[in-house]
CSV table of C-alpha atoms in Angstrom, one decimal:
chain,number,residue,atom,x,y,z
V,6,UNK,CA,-88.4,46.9,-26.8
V,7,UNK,CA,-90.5,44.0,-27.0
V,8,UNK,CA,-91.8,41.9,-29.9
V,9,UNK,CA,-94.9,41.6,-31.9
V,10,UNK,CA,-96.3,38.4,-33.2
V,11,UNK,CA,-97.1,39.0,-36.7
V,12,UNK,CA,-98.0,37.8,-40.2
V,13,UNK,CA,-96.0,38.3,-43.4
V,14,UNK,CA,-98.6,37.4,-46.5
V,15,UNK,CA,-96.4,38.4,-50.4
V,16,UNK,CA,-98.6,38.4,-53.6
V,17,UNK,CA,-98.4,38.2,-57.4
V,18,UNK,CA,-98.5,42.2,-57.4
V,19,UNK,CA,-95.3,42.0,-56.2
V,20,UNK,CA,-96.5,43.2,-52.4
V,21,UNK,CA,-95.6,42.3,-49.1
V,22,UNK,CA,-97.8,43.0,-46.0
V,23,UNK,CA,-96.9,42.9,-42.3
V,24,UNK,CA,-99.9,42.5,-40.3
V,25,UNK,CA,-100.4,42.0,-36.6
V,26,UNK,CA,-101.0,38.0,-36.2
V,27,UNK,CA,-103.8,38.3,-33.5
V,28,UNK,CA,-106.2,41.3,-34.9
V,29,UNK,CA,-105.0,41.9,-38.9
V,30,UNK,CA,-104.1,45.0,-38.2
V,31,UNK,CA,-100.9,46.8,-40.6
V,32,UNK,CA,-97.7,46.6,-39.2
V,33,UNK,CA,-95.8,48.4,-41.8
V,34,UNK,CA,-98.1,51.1,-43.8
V,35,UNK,CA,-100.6,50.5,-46.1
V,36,UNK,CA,-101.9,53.0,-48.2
V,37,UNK,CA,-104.9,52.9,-50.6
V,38,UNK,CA,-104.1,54.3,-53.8
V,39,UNK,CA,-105.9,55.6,-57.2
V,40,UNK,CA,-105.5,53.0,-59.7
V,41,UNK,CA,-106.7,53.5,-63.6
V,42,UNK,CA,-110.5,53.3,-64.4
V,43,UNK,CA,-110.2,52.8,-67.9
V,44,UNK,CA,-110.5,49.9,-70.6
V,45,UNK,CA,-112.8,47.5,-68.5
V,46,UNK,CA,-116.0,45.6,-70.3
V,47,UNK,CA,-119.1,47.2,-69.4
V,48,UNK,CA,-120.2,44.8,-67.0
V,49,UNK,CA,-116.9,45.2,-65.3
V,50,UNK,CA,-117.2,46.8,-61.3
V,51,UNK,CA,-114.0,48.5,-60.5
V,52,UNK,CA,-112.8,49.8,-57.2
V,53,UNK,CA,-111.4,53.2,-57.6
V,54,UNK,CA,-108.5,52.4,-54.7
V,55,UNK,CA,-106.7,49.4,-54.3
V,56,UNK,CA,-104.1,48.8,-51.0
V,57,UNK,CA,-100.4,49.1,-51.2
V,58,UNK,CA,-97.9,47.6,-48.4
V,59,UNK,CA,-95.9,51.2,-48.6
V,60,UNK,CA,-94.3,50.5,-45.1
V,61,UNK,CA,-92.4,47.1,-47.2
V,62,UNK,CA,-90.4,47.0,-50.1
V,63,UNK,CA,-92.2,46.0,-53.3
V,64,UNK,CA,-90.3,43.4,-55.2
V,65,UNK,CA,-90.2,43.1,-59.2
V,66,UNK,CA,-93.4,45.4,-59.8
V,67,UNK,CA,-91.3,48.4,-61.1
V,68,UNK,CA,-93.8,50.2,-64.1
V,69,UNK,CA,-93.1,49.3,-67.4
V,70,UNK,CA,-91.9,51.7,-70.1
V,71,UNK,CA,-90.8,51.4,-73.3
V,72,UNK,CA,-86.9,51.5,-73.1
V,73,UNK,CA,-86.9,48.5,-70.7
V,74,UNK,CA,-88.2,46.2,-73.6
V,75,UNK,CA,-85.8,43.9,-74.3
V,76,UNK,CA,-84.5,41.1,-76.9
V,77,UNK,CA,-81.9,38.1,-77.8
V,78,UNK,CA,-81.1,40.9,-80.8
V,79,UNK,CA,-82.0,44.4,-81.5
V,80,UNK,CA,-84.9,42.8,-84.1
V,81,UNK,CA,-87.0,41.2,-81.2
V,82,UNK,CA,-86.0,43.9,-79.2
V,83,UNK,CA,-87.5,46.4,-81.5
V,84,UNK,CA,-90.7,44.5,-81.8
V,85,UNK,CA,-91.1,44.3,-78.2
V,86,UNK,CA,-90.9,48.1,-78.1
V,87,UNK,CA,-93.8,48.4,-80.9
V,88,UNK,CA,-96.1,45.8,-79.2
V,89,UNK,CA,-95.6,47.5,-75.7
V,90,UNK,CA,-96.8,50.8,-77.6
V,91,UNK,CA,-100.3,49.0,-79.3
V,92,UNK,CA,-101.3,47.0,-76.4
V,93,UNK,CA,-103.1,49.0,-73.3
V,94,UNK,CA,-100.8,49.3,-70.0
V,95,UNK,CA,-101.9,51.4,-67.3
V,96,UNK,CA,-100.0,50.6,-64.1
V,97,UNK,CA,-100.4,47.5,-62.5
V,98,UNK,CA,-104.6,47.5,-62.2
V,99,UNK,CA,-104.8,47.6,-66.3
V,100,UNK,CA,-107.8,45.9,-66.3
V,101,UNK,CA,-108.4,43.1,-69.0
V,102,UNK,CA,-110.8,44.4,-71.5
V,103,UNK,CA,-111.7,43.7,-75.7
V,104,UNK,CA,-108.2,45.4,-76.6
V,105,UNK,CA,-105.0,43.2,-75.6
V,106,UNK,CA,-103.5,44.5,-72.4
V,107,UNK,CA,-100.5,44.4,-70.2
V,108,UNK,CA,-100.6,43.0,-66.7
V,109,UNK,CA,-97.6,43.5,-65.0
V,110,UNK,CA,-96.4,41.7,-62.6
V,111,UNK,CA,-98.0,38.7,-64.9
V,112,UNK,CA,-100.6,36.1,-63.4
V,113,UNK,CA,-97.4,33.8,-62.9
V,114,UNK,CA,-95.5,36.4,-60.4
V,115,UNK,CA,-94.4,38.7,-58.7
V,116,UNK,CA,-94.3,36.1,-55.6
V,117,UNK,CA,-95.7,32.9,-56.7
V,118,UNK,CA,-97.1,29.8,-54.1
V,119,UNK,CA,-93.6,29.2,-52.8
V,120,UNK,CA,-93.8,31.6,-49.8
V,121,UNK,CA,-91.1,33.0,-47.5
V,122,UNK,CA,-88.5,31.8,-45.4
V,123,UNK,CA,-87.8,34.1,-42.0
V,124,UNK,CA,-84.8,34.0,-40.1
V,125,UNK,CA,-86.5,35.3,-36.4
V,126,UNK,CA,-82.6,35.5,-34.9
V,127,UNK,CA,-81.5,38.2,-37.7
V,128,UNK,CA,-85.0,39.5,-38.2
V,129,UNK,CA,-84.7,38.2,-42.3
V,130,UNK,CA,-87.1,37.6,-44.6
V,131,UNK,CA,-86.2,35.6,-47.7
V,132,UNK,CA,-88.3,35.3,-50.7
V,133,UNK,CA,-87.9,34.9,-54.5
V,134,UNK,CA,-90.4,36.7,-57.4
V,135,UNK,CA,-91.2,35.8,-61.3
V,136,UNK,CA,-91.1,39.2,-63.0
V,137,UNK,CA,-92.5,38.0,-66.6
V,138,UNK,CA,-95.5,40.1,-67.7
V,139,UNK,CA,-98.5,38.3,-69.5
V,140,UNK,CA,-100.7,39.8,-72.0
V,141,UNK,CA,-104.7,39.4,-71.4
V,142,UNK,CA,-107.7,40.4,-73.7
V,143,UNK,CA,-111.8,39.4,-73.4
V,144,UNK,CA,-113.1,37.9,-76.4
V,145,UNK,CA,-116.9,38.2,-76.5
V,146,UNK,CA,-118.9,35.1,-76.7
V,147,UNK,CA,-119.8,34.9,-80.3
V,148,UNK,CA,-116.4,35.8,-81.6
V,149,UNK,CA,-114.7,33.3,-79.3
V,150,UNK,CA,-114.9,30.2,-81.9
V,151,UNK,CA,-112.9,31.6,-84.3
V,152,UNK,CA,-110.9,33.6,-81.9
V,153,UNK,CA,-109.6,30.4,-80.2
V,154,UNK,CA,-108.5,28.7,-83.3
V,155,UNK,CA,-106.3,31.6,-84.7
V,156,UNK,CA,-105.0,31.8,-81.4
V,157,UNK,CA,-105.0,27.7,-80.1
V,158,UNK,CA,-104.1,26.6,-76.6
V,159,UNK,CA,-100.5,26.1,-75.7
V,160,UNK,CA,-98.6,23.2,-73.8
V,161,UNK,CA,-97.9,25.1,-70.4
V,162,UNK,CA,-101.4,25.6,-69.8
V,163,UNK,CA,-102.4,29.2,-71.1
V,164,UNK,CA,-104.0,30.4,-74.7
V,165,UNK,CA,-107.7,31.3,-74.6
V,166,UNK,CA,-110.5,29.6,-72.1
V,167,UNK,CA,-114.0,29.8,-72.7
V,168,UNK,CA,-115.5,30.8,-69.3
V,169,UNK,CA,-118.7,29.0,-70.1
V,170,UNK,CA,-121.5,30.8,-68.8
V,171,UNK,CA,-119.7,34.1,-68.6
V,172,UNK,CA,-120.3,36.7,-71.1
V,173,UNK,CA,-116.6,36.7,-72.7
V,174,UNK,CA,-113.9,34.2,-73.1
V,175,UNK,CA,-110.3,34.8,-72.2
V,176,UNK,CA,-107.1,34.7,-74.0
V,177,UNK,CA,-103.8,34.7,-71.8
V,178,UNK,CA,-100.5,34.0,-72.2
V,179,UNK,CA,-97.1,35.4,-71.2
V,180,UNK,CA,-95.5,38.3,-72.5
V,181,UNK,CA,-92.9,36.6,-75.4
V,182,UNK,CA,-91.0,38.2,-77.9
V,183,UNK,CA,-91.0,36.9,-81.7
V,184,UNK,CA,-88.0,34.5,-80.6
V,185,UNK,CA,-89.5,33.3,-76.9
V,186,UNK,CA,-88.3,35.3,-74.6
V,187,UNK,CA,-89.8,38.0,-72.6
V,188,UNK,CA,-90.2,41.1,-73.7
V,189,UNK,CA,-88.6,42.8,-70.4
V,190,UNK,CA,-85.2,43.5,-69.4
V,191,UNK,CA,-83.4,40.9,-67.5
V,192,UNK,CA,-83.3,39.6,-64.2
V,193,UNK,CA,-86.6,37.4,-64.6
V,194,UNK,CA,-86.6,36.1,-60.8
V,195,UNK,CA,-84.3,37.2,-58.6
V,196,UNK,CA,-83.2,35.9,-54.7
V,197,UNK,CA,-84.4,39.0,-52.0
V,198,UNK,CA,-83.4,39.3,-48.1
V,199,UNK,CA,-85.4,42.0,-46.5
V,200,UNK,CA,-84.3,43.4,-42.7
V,201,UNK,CA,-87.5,43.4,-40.8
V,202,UNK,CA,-86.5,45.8,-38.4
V,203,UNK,CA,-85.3,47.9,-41.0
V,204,UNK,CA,-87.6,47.2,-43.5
V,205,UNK,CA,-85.3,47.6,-46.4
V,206,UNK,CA,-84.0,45.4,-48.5
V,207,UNK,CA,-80.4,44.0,-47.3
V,208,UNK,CA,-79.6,42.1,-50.5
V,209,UNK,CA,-81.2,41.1,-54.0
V,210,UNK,CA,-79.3,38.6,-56.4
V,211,UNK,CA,-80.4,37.3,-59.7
V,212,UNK,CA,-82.2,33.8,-59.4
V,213,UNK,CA,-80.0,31.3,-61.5
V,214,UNK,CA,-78.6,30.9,-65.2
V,215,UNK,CA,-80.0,30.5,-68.4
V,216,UNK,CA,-78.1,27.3,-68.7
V,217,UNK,CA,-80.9,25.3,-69.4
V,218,UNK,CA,-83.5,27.8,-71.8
V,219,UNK,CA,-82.5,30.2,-74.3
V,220,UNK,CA,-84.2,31.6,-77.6
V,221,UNK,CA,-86.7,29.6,-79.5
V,222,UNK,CA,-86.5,26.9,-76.9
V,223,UNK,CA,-83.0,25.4,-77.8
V,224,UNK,CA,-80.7,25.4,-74.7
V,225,UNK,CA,-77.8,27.5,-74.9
V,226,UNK,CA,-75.7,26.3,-72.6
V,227,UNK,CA,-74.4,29.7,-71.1
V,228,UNK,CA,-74.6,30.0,-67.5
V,229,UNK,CA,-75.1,33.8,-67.7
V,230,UNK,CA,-77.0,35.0,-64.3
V,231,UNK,CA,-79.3,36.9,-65.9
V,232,UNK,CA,-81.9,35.3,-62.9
V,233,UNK,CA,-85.1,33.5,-64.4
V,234,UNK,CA,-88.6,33.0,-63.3
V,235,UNK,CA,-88.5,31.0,-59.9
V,236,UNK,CA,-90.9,28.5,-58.3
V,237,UNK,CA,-91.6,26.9,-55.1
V,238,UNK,CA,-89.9,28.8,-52.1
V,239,UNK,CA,-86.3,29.4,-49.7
V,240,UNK,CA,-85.4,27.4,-46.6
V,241,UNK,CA,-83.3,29.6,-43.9
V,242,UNK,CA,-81.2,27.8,-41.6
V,243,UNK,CA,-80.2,28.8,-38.1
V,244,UNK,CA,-76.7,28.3,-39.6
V,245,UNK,CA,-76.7,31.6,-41.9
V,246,UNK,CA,-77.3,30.1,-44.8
V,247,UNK,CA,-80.5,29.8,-47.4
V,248,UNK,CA,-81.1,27.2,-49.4
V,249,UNK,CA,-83.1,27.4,-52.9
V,250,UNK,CA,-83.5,25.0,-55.8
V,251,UNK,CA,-86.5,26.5,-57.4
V,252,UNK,CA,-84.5,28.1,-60.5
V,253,UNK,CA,-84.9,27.1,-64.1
V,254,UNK,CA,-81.4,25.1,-64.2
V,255,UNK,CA,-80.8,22.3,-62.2
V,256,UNK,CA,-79.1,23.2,-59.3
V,257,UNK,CA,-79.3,23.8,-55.4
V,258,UNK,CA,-77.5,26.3,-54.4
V,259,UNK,CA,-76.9,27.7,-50.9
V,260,UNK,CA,-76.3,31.3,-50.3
V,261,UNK,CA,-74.9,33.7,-47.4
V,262,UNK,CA,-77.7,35.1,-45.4
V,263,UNK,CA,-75.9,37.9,-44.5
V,264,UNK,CA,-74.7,38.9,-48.1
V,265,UNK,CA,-76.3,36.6,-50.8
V,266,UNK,CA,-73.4,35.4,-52.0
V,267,UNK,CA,-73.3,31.9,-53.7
V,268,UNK,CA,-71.3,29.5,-51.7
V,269,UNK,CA,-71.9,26.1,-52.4
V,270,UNK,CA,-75.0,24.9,-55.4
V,271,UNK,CA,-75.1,21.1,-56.4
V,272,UNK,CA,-76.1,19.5,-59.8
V,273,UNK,CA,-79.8,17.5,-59.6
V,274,UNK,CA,-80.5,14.8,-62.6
V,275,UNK,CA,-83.5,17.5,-63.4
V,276,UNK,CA,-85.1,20.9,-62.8
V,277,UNK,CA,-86.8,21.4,-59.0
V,278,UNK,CA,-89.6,23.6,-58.0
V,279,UNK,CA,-90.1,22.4,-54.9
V,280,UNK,CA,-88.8,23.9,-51.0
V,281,UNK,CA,-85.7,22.2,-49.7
V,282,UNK,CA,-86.4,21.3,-46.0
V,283,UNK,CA,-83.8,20.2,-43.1
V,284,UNK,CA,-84.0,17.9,-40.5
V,285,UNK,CA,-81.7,16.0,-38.1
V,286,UNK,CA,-81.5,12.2,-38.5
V,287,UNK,CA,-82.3,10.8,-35.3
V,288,UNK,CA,-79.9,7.7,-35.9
V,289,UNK,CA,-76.8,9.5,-37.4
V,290,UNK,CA,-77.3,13.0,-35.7
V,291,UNK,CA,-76.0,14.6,-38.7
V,292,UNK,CA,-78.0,17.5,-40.5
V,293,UNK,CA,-79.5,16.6,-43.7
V,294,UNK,CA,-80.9,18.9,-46.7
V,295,UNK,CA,-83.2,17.4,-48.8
V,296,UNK,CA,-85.3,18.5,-51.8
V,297,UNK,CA,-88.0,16.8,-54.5
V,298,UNK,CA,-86.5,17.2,-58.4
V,299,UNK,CA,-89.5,16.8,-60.7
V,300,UNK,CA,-88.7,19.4,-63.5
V,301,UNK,CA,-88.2,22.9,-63.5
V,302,UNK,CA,-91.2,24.8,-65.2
V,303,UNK,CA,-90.8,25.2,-69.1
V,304,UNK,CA,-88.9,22.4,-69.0
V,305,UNK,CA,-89.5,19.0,-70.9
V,306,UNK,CA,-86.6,16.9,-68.6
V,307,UNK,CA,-89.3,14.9,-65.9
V,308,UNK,CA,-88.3,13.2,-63.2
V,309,UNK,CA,-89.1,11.5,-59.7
V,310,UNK,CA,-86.1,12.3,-57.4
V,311,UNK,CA,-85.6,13.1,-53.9
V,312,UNK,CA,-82.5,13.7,-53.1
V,313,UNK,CA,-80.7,14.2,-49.6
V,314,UNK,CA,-77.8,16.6,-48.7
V,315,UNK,CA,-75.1,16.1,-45.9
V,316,UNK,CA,-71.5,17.5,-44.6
V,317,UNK,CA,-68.8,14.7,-44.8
């Protein structure tokens, strides 16, 4: 009996921690574990433990092995499976060192800065996770010169960085296969509801198509729901539904609460990765659902639209 005003905070490892909202105390068990010691640079501190939310579920951080590399064809697919065996991947604390290394869930995901949705009636939490793995590696600072131009900067922001004033650059980049796409089995985001009184998950639903992306960059036009890598966050309503735009092809899409399925989505002129929000129009009294559409990451189409949602 009784209720407990508390704080959910998700992460990139995938994690989700319940804390008590007045004193930070756990909720829902953590635990801290062992995590690997090995590879770091010298100058490199590491904690021997690290904390783990083992009273929530963990969403999209499953450990890597070599059967669930994947490919567009068995080629890229076997390529995958040779680079997971030469690069170092010990869990998800591998830490970046001088030999290329896994990090899993990458630096873009698990849960990214788009946060949850709760629905307090039905005690639901809603949230959506990237589950692409990037590859680091330390270059030290003489070698970094040549270094960054046999491996130059890319458009979407990663490559190498020089950390000036540190003793090591830093390459990064996600996790691609020869024809660009990621080396891990499909989904690459997926649509969760968790019960909190349960704390299980209740449903778990692959985040959008791959309408708009496919190998090499060319758009395939397939709408297979294979879920890819999602941005920006979910909007509950008291209405059972949740709302979510931040897929990689253009749509909004409204799903059941109760059971995740799809049951309504609407074509935007380009990509979103922004939180739809809700409000009531104080002249018309009719319920509106609005979101921003400026381009779905790894996407060239741009825009500047907001658009607005209503029932007849």
């Amino acid at each position: 009996g009784g209720s407990t005003p508390a704080v959910l905070q998700t992460t990139k490892r995938g994690q989700i921690f319940l804390l008590n909202r007045a004193t930070g105390q756990p909720l829902a068990e953590v635990a801290e574990k062992p995590v690997t010691q090995v590879g770091a640079v010298p100058e490199e501190k590491l904690s021997p433990t690290q904390p783990y939310s083992v009273g929530m579920p963990t969403i999209g951080a499953e450990p890597l092995s070599e059967k669930r590399m994947w490919g567009m064809t068995m080629f890229d697919q076997l390529l995958c499976r040779i680079d997971f065996r030469q690069l170092r991947y010990d869990g998800d604390f591998t830490p970046p060192g001088l030999q290329r290394s896994i990090e899993h869930p990458g630096n873009v995901g698990g849960m990214n800065w788009g946060s949850v949705s709760v629905d307090t009636t039905n005690q639901r939490m809603f949230v959506n996770d990237i589950r692409v793995p990037s590859v680091f590696q330390l270059v030290p600072r003489a070698e970094f010169d040549a270094f960054k131009k046999k491996f130059p900067p890319v458009s979407d922001g990663h490559g190498p960085s020089a950390q000036l004033g540190t003793p090591y650059g830093m390459y990064t980049n996600i996790w691609f296969s020869q024809l660009g796409v990621p080396c891990v089995q499909p989904p690459f985001g997926t649509l969760t509801a968790i019960d909190l009184n349960t704390r299980k998950i209740a449903w778990q639903v692959p985040a959008g198509t791959a309408e708009q992306l496919g190998p090499m960059g060319i758009k395939m036009g397939l709408p297979m729901p294979i879920g890819m890598p999602t941005y920006a966050g979910t909007l509950s309503t008291a209405g059972g539904l949740v709302f979510f735009a931040g897929t990689q092809d253009y749509y909004l899409r409204a799903y059941d609460a109760q059971t995740g399925k799809e049951l309504w989505k609407a074509p935007l002129p380009v990509g979103s990765s922004a939180t739809p929000m809700t409000y009531v129009s104080p002249k018309t009294g009719k319920q509106y659902v609005l979101v921003s559409a400026g381009g779905a990451v790894y996407s060239k189409n741009i825009g500047d639209y907001v658009l607005a949602f209503a029932l007849p």
